[in-house]
Coordinates of C-alpha atoms in Angstrom, one line a residue:
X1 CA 101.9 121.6 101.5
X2 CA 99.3 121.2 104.3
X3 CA 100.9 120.4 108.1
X4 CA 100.1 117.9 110.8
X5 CA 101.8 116.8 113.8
X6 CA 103.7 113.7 113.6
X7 CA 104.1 111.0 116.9
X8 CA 105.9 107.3 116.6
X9 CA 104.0 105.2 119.0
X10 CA 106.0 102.1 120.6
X11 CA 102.9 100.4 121.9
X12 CA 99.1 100.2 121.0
X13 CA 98.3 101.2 123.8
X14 CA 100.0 104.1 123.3
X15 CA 99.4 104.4 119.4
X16 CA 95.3 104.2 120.7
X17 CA 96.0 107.2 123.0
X18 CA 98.3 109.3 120.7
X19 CA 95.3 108.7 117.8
X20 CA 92.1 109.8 120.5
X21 CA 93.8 113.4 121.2
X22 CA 93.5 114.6 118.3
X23 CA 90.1 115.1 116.0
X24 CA 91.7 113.9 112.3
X25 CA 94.4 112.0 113.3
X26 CA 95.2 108.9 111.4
X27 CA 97.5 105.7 111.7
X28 CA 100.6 105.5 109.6
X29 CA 101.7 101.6 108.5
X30 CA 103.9 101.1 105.3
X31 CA 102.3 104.2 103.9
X32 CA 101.6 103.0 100.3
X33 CA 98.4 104.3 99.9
X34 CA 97.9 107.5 103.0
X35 CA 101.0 109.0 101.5
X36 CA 99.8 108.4 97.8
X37 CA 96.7 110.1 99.3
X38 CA 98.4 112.6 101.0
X39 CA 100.0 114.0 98.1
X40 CA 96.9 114.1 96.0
X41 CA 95.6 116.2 98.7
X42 CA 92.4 113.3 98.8
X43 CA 93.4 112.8 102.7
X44 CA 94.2 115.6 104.9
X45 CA 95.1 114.3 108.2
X46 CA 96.0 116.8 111.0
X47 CA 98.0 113.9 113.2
X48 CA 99.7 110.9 111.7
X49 CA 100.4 108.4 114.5
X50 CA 103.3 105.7 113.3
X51 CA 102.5 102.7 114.3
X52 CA 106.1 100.5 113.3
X53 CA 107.5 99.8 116.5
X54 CA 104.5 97.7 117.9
X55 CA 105.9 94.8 117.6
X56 CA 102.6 93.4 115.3
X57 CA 105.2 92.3 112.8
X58 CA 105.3 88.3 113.0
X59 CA 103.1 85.1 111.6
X60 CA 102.6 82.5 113.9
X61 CA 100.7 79.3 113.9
X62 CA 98.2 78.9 116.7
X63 CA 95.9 76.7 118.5
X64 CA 93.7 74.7 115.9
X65 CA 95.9 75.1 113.1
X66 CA 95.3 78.4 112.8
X67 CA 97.7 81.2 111.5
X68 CA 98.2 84.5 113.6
X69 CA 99.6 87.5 111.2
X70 CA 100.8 90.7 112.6
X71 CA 99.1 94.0 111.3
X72 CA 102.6 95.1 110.7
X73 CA 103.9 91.8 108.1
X74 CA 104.9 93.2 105.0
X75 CA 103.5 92.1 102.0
X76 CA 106.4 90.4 100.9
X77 CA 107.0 89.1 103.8
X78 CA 103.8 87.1 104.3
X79 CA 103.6 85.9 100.2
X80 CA 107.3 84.3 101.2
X81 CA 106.6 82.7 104.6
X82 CA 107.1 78.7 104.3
X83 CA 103.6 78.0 105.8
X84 CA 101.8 80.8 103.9
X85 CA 103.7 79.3 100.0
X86 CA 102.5 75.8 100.9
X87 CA 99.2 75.7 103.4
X88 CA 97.8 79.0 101.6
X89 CA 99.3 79.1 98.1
X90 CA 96.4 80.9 96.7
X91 CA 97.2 83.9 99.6
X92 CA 100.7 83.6 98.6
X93 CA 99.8 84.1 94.7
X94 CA 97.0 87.1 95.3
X95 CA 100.3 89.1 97.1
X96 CA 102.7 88.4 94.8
X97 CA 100.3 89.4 91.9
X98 CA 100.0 92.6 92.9
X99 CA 102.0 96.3 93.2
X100 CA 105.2 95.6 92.4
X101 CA 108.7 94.2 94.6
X102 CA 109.1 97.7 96.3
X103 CA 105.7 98.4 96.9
X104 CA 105.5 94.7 98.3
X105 CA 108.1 95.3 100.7
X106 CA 106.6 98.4 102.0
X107 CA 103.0 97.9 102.2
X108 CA 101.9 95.8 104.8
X109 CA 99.1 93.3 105.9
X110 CA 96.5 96.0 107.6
X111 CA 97.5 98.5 105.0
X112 CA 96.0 96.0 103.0
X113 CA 92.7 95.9 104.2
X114 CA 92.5 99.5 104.7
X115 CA 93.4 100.1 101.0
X116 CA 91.4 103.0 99.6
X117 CA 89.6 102.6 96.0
X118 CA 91.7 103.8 92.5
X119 CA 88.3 105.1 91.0
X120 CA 90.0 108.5 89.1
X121 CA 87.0 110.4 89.8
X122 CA 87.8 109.9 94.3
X123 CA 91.2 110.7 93.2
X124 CA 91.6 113.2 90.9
X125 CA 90.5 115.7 94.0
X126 CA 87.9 117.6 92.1
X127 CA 84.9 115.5 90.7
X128 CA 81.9 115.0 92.6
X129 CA 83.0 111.6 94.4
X130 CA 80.3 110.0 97.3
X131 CA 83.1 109.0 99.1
X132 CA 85.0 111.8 99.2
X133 CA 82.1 114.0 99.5
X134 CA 78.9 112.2 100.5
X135 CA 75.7 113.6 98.6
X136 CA 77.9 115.3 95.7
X137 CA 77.4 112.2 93.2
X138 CA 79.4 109.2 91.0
X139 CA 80.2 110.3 87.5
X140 CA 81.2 106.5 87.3
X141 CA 77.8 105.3 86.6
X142 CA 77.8 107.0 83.6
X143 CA 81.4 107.9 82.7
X144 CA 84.8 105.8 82.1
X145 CA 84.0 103.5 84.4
X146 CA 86.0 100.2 82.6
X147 CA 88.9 99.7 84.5
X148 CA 88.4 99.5 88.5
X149 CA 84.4 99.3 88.4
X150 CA 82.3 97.1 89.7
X151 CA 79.7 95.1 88.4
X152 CA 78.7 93.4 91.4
X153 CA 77.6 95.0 94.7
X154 CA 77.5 98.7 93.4
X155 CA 74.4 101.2 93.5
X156 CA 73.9 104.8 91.6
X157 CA 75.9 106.2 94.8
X158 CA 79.4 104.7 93.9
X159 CA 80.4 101.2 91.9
X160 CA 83.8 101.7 92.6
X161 CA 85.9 97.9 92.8
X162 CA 87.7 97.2 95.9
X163 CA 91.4 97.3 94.9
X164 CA 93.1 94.3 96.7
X165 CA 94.2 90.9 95.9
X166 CA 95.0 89.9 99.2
X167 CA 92.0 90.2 100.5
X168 CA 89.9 88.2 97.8
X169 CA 92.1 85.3 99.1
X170 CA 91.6 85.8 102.6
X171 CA 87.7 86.0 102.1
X172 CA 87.8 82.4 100.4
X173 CA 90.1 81.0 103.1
X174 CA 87.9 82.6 106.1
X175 CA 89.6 84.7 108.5
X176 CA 88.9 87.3 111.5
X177 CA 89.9 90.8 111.9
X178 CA 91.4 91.6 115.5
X179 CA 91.0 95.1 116.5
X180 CA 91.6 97.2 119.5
X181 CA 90.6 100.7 120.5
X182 CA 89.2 103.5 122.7
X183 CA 86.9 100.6 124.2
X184 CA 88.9 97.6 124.1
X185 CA 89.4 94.6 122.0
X186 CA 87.3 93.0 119.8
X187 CA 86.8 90.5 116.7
X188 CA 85.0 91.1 113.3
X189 CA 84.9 88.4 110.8
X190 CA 86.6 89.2 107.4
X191 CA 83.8 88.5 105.5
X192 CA 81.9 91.4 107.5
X193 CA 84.1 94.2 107.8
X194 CA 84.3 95.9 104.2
X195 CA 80.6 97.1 103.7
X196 CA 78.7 97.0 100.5
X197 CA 78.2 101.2 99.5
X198 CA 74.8 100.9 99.8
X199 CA 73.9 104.6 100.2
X200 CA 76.3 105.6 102.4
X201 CA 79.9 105.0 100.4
X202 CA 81.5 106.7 102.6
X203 CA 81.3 104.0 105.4
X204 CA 84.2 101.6 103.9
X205 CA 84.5 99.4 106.8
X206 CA 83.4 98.0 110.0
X207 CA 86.2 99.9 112.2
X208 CA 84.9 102.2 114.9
X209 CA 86.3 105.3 115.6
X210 CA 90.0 105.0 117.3
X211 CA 90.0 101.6 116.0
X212 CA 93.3 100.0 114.7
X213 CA 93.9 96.7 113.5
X214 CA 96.2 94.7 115.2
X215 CA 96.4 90.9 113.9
X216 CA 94.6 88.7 111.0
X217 CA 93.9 84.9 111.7
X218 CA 93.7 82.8 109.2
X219 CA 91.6 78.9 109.2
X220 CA 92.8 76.2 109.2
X221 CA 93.7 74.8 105.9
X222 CA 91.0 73.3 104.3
X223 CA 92.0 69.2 104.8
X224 CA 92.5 67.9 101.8
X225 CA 92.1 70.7 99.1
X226 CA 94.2 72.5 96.5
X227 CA 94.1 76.3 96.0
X228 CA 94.8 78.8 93.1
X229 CA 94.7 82.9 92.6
X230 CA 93.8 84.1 89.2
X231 CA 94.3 87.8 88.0
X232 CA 92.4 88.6 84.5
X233 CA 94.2 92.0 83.7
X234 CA 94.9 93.9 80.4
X235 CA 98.8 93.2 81.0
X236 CA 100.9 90.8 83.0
X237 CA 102.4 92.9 86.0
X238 CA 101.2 96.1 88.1
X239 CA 98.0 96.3 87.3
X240 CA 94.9 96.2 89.5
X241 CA 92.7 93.0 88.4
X242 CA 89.6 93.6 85.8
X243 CA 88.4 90.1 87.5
X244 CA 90.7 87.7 89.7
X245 CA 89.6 84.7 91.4
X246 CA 90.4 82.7 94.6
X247 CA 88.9 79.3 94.5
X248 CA 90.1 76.0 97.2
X249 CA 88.7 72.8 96.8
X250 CA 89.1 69.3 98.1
X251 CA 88.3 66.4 96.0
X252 CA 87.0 62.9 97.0
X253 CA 87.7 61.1 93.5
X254 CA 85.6 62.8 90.7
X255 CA 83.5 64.4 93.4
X256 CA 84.2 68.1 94.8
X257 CA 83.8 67.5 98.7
X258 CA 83.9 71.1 99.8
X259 CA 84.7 74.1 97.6
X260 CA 85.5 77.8 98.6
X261 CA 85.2 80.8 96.0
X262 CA 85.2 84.4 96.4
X263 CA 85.8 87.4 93.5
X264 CA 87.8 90.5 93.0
X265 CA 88.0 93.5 90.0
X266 CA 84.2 92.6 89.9
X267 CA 82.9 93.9 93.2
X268 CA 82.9 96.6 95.8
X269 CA 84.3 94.8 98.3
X270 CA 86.2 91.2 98.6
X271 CA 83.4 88.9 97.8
X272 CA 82.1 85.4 98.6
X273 CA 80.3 83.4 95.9
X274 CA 78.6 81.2 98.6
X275 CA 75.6 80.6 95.7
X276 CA 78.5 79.1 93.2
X277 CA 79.8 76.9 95.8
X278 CA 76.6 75.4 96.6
X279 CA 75.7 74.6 93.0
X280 CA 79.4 72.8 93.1
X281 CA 79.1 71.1 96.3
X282 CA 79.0 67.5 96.7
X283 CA 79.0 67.0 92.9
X284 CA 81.0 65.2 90.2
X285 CA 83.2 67.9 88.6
X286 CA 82.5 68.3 84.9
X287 CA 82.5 71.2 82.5
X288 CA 79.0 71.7 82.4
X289 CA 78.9 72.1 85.7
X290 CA 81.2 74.4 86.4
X291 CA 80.1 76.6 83.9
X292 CA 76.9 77.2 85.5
X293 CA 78.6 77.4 89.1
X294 CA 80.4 80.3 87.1
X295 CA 77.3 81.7 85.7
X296 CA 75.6 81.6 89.2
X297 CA 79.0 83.5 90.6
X298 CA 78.2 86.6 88.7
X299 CA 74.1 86.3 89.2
X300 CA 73.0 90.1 89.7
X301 CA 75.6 91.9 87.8
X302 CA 75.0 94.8 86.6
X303 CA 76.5 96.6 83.5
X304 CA 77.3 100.1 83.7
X305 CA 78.8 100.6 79.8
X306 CA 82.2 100.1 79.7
X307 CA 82.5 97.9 82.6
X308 CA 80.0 95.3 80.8
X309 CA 82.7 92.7 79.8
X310 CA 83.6 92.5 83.3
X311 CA 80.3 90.0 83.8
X312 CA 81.7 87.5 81.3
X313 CA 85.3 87.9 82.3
X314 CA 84.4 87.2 85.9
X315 CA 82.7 84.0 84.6
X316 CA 85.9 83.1 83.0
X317 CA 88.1 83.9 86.5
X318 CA 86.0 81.1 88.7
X319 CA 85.6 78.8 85.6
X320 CA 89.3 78.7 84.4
X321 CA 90.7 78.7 88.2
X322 CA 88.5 76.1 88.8
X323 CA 88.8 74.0 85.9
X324 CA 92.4 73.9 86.5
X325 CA 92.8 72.6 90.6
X326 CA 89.8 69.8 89.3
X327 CA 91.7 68.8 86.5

């Protein structure tokens, strides 16, 4: 059992102070995956600084149509809020598809994001593991690598899939990160704050040091549009997606208007498919055309063995998703 000092914060403020005094200190939300981490001894923390009392822990509508979410919101609590189930349905399916009840009511909205990858080889505490110790390696390139690998976005220094469902549907519907820290307050778009591994996996987001999230707004609803979250996994219930989908779209007649896809199981972090949207765009919706929007989706995958089905099955996430809202 390893020790650290333990502080509850009761403003951000003060959680920002308590975090800068000590070198390895880290925030503490719902605790679903540092304590998970924690006890594999992958994170060793020598200050945890709980952050519940903060009062970050409502969803609000604000000006434009807009939706203001606490860093605090519980999982559960945001996939059953009245505006979230009908102005953001495919948000509300992407939460409830993942973990499981308790987790759900634990684990909450910035805990979320922050989510660490499930690649065994960073957790198992003893394999060479890029993230957990830059410069050592990524068996996953060439070993088991089926399950929670990525075909898209990955390099020889780690291909390991970002984990979350939430945040593939909060890609598609556009959003901005609010953060606050040792030098104040600031705003990083969603689409820009989980970074590719490049070679430097170890760098997993776009948060300076001290930095804690505080709120996530949401767009405005596309006008118009219909939205759907699909999770390709080998069995129905907590499991972590192979490929998932978040696709909106707003018809005019036969015609999509404006279309909004992004991927998950497939890639290293929540991911856009800005090219597949484009080949949709302003076009009559038709099989054959959504089939090569889906083919376009998954343009530069790369197969690493095992995780080779992933580039088909990803096809099959935007295709069926989409084929469904158009029909």
């Amino acid at each position: 059992m390893r020790t650290f000092d333990y502080q509850r914060a009761t403003s951000v403020d003060e959680a920002i102070a308590l975090h800068g005094r000590t070198a390895g200190s880290v925030f503490l939300a719902g605790g679903t995956t540092l304590l998970d981490l924690m006890k594999l001894d992958i994170e060793r923390p020598a200050h945890v600084v709980d952050i519940h009392r903060l009062g970050l822990d409502r969803i609000e509508t604000v000006e434009g149509g807009r939706v203001r979410i606490g860093a605090m919101v519980s999982n559960t609590d945001l996939a059953r809020h009245p505006h979230i189930v009908e102005q953001y349905p495919a948000l509300s399916q992407a939460l409830l598809s993942g973990a499981s009840t308790q987790l759900r009511n634990k684990a909450t909205t910035a805990g979320n994001v922050m989510q660490r990858v499930r690649c065994g080889y960073f957790r198992d505490g003893v394999s060479p593991c890029n993230k957990r110790a830059p410069g050592s390696g990524c068996p996953a390139v060439d070993g088991l690598n089926r399950n929670v690998h990525a075909v898209l976005g990955g390099t020889t220094h780690c291909i390991a899939a970002h984990p979350s469902d939430m945040c593939v549907a909060m890609v598609a519907i556009g959003a901005t990160i609010h953060v606050q820290g040792p030098r104040g307050r600031r705003d990083i778009p969603f689409a820009d704050f989980h970074l590719l591994p490049g070679d430097t996996p170890w760098k997993e987001h776009a948060l300076e040091a001290g930095e804690m999230i505080t709120h996530i707004t949401l767009e405005p609803p596309m006008p118009g549009s219909r939205a759907a979250y699909l999770k390709l996994r080998d069995r129905g219930s907590y499991q972590f997606a192979l490929a998932s989908s978040a696709v909106i779209v707003a018809m005019d007649g036969g015609t999509i208007r404006d279309i909004r896809i992004a991927l998950g199981g497939v890639t290293t972090k929540p991911w856009r498919a800005a090219n597949a949207e484009a080949v949709l765009r302003g076009k009559p919706a038709s099989e054959a055309l959504i089939r090569e929007a889906a083919a376009v989706a998954m343009t530069g995958a790369q197969s690493y063995g095992q995780n080779g089905f992933k580039i088909l099955l990803g096809q099959q996430a935007v295709a069926r998703n989409l084929s469904r809202l158009v029909a």
